[in-house]
Tab-separated table of C-alpha atoms in Angstrom:
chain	number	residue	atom	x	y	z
I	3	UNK	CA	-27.482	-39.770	34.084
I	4	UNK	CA	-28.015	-42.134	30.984
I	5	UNK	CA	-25.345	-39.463	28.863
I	6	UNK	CA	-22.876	-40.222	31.284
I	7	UNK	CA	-23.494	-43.741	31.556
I	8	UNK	CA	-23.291	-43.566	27.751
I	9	UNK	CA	-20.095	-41.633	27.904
I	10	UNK	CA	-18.405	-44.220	30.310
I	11	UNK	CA	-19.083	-47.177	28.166
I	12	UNK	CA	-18.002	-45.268	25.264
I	13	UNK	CA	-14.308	-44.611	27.091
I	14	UNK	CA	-14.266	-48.291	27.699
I	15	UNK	CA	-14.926	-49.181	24.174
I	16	UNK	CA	-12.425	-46.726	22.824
I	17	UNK	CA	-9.800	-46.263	25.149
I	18	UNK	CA	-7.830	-50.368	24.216
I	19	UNK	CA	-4.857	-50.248	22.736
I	20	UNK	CA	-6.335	-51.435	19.358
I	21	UNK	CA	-9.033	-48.822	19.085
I	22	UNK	CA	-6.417	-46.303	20.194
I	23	UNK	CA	-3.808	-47.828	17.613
I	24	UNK	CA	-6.590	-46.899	14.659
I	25	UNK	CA	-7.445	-43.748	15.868
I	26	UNK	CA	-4.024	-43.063	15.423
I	27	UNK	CA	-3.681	-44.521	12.303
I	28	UNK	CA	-6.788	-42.620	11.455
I	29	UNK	CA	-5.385	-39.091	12.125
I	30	UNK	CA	-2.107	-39.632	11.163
I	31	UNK	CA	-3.498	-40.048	7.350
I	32	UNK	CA	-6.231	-37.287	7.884
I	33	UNK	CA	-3.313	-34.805	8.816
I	34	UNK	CA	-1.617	-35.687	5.619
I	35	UNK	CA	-4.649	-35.566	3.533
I	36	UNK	CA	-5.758	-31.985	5.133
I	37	UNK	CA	-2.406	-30.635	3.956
I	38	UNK	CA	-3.115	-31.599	0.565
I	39	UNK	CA	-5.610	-28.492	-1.156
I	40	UNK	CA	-8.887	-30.037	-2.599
I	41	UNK	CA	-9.324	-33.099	-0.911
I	42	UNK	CA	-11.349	-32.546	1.994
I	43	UNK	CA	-12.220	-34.943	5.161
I	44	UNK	CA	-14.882	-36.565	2.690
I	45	UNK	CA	-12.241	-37.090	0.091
I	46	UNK	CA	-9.466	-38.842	2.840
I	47	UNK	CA	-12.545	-40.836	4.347
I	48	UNK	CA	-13.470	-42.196	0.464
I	49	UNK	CA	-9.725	-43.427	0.069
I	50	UNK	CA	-9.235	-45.333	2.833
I	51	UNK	CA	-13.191	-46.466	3.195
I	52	UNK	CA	-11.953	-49.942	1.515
I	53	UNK	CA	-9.532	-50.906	4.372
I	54	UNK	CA	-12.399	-50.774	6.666
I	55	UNK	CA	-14.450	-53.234	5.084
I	56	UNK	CA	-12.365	-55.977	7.244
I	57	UNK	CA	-12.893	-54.243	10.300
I	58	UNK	CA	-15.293	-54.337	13.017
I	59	UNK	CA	-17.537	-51.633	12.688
I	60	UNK	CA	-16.664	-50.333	16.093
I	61	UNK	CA	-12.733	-49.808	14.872
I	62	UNK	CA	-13.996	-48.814	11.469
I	63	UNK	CA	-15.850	-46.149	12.570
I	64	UNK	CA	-13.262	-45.097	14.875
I	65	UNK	CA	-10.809	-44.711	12.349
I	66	UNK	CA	-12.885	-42.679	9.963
I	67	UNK	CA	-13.611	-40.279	12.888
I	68	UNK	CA	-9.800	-40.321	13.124
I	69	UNK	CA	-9.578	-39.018	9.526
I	70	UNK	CA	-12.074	-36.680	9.852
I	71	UNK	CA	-10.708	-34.836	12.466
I	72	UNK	CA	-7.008	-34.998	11.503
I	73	UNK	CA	-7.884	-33.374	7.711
I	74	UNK	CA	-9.667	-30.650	9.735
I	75	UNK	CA	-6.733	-30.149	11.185
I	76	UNK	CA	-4.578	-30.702	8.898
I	77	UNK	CA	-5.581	-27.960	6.667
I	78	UNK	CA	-4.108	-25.384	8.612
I	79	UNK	CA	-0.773	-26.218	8.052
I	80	UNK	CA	-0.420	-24.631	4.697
I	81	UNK	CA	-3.226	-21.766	5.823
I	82	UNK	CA	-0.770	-20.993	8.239
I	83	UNK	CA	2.756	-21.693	5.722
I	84	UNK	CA	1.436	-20.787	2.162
I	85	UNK	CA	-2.131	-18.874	3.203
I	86	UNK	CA	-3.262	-21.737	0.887
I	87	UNK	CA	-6.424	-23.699	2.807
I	88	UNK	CA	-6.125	-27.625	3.102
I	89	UNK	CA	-10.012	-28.000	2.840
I	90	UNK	CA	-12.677	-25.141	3.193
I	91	UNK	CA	-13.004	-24.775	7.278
I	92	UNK	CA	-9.534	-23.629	6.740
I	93	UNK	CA	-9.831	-20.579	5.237
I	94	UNK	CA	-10.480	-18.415	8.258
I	95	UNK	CA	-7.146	-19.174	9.561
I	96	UNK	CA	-4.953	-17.859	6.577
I	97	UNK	CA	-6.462	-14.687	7.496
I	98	UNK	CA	-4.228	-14.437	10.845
I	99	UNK	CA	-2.517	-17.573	10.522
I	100	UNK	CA	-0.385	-16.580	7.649
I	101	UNK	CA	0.203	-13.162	8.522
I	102	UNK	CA	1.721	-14.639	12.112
I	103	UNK	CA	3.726	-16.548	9.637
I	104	UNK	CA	4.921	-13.697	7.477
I	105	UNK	CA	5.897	-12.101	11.098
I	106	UNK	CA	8.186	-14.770	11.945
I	107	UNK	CA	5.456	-16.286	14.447
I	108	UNK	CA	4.966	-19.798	11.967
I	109	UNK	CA	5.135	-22.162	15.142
I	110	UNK	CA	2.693	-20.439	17.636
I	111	UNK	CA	0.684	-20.065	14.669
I	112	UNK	CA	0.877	-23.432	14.303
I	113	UNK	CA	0.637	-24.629	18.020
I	114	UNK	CA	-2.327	-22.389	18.728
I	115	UNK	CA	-4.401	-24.294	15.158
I	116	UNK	CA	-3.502	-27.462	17.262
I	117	UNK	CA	-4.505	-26.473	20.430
I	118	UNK	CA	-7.640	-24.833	19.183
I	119	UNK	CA	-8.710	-28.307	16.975
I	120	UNK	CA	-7.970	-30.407	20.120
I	121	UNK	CA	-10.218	-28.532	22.881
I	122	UNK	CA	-12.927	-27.031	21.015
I	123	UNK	CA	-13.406	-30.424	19.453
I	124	UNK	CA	-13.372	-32.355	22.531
I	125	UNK	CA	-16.011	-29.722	23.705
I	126	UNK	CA	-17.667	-29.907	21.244
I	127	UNK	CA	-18.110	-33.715	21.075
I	128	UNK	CA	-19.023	-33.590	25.230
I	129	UNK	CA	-21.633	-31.091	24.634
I	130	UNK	CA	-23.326	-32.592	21.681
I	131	UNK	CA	-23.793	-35.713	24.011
I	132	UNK	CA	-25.685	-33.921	26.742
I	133	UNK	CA	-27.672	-31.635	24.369
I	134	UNK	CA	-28.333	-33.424	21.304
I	135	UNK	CA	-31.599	-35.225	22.922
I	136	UNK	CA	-32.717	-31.423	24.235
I	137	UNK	CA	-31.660	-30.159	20.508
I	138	UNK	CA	-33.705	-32.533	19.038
I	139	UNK	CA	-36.695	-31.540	20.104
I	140	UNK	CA	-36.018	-28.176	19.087
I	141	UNK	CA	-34.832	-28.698	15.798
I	142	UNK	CA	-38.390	-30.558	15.209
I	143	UNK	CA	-40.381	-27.671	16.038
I	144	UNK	CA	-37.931	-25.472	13.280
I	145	UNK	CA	-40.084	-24.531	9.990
I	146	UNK	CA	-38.941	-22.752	6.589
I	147	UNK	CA	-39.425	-19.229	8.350
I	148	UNK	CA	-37.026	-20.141	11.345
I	149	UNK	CA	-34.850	-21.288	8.922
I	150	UNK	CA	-34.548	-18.557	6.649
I	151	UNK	CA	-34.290	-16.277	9.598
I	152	UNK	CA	-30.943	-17.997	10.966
I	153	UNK	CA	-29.567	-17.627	7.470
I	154	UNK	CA	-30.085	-14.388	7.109
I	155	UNK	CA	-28.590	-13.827	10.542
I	156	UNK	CA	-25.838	-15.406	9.712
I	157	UNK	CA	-24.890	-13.558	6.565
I	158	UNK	CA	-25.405	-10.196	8.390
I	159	UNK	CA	-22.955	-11.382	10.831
I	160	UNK	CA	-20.571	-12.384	8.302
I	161	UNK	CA	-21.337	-9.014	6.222
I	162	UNK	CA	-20.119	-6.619	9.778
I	163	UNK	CA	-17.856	-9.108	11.546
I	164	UNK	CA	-15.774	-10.187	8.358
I	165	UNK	CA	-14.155	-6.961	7.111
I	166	UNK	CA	-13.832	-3.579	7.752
I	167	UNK	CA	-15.789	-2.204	4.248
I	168	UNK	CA	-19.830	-3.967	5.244
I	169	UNK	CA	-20.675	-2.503	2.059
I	170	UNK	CA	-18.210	-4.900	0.226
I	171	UNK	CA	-18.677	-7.532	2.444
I	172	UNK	CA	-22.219	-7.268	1.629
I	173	UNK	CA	-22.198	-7.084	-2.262
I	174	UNK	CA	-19.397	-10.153	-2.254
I	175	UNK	CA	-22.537	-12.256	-0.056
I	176	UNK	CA	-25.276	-11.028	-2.465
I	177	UNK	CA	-22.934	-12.531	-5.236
I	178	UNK	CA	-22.395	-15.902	-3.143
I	179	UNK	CA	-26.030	-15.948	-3.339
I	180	UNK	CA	-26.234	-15.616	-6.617
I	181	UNK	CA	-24.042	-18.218	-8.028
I	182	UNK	CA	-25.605	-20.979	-5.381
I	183	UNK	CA	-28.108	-20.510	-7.361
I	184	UNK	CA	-26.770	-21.794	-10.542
I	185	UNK	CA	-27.608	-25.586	-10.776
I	186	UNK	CA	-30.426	-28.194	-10.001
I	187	UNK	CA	-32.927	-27.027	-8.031
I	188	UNK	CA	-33.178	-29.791	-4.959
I	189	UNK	CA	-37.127	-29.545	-4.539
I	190	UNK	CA	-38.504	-29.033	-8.218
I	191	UNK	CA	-35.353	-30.568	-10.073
I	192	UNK	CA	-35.619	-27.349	-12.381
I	193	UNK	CA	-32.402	-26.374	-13.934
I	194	UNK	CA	-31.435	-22.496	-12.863
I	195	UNK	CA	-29.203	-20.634	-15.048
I	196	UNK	CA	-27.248	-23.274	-16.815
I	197	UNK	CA	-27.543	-21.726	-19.763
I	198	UNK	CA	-27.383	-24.895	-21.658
I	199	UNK	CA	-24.464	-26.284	-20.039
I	200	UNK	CA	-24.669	-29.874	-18.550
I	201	UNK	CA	-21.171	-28.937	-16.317
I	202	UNK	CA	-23.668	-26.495	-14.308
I	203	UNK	CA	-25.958	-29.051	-13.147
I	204	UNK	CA	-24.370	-30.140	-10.232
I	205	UNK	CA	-23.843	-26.710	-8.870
I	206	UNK	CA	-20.934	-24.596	-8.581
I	207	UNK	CA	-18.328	-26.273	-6.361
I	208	UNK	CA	-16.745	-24.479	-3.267
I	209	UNK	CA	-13.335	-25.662	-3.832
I	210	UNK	CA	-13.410	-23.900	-7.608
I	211	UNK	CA	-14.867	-20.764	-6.484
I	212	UNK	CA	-12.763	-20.546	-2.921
I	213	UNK	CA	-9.778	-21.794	-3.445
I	214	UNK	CA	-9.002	-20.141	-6.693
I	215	UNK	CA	-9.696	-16.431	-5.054
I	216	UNK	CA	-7.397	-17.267	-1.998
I	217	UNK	CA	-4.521	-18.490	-4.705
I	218	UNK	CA	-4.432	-15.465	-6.936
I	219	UNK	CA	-4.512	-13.156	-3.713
I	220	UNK	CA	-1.665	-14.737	-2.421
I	221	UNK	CA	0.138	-14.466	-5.684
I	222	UNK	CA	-0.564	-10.876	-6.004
I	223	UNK	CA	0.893	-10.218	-2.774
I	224	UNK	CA	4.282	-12.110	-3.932
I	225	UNK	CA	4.558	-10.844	-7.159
């Protein structure tokens, strides 16, 4: 009962013109900055975090959620167009998105991403506010072991459910592994496998080692 009492006043905060007027505002320029590879929802939030300093933090925060969502959106445009991902939860959808495209299907393609953003979002969002207190609880009783059993889970899932060759699939995770561990250790502050190079301490970014794959396949299939 106190969630939806919660979720009430929360309506009644956010549903006034103004609020709605910078949500709006909000996705409008996360759209644009989701079409744009290798800027991210962090990177659209950082470039518009200084207009919010004159807000109240109620409209300032609604505005960044704004961004947030409308550069995860807005990165399937050119998954869908180009097969070229806006930011990195893209990337799944150039797999059928851009073959829809290539078929002549670019706006259902296109409706579908929307439609898809917009309701498993808002579920998302209404379930996270009934279960996060319950989730809570369970995420405090969740040790190194649990948590290196969910990762392995999910890399076995991603090693039979992602292509058609597990054996590939496989090797091309074991290699993933591999190069996350290039960098600064985050408990012992060790350098691993820098090899000397001061570039490699900050880890191997995702953009530079996704987006650079997805590019030259896409090229290869023009040319």
């Amino acid at each position: 009962m106190t969630s939806l009492q919660h979720l009430l006043e929360g309506f009644s905060i956010v549903l006034t013109p103004l609020s709605l007027l910078y949500c709006f505002l909000g996705c409008l320029w996360g759209t644009i900055i989701g079409v744009l590879p290798g800027i991210g929802p962090m990177g659209g939030m950082a470039l518009l975090l200084p207009l919010t300093f004159k807000l109240d933090p109620t409209s300032s925060i609604i505005m960044l959620a704004g961004i947030f969502y409308g550069a995860m959106y807005g990165g399937s445009t050119t998954s869908v167009l180009l097969n070229i991902p806006g930011e990195a939860a893209s990337i799944v959808t150039c797999l059928d998105g851009y073959q829809m495209a290539r078929s002549g299907r670019a706006g259902p393609a296109l409706v579908v991403a929307a439609m898809g953003s917009f309701v498993g979002g808002t579920l998302s969002i209404m379930a996270l506010m009934f279960f996060a207190p319950a989730l809570a609880q369970v995420m405090l009783k969740v040790g190194p072991a649990e948590e290196f059993s969910l990762m392995v889970l999910a890399l076995l899932v991603v090693a039979f459910v992602g292509s058609s060759n597990a054996l590939k699939t496989i090797a091309m995770v074991i290699l993933g592994l591999l190069i996350a561990t290039v960098g600064m250790d985050p408990f012992t502050g060790h350098l691993r496998f820098t090899f000397g190079y001061l570039g490699f301490r900050q880890r191997l970014r995702l953009r530079s080692t996704g987006y650079r794959p997805l590019w030259a396949q896409r090229n290869s299939h023009e040319f």
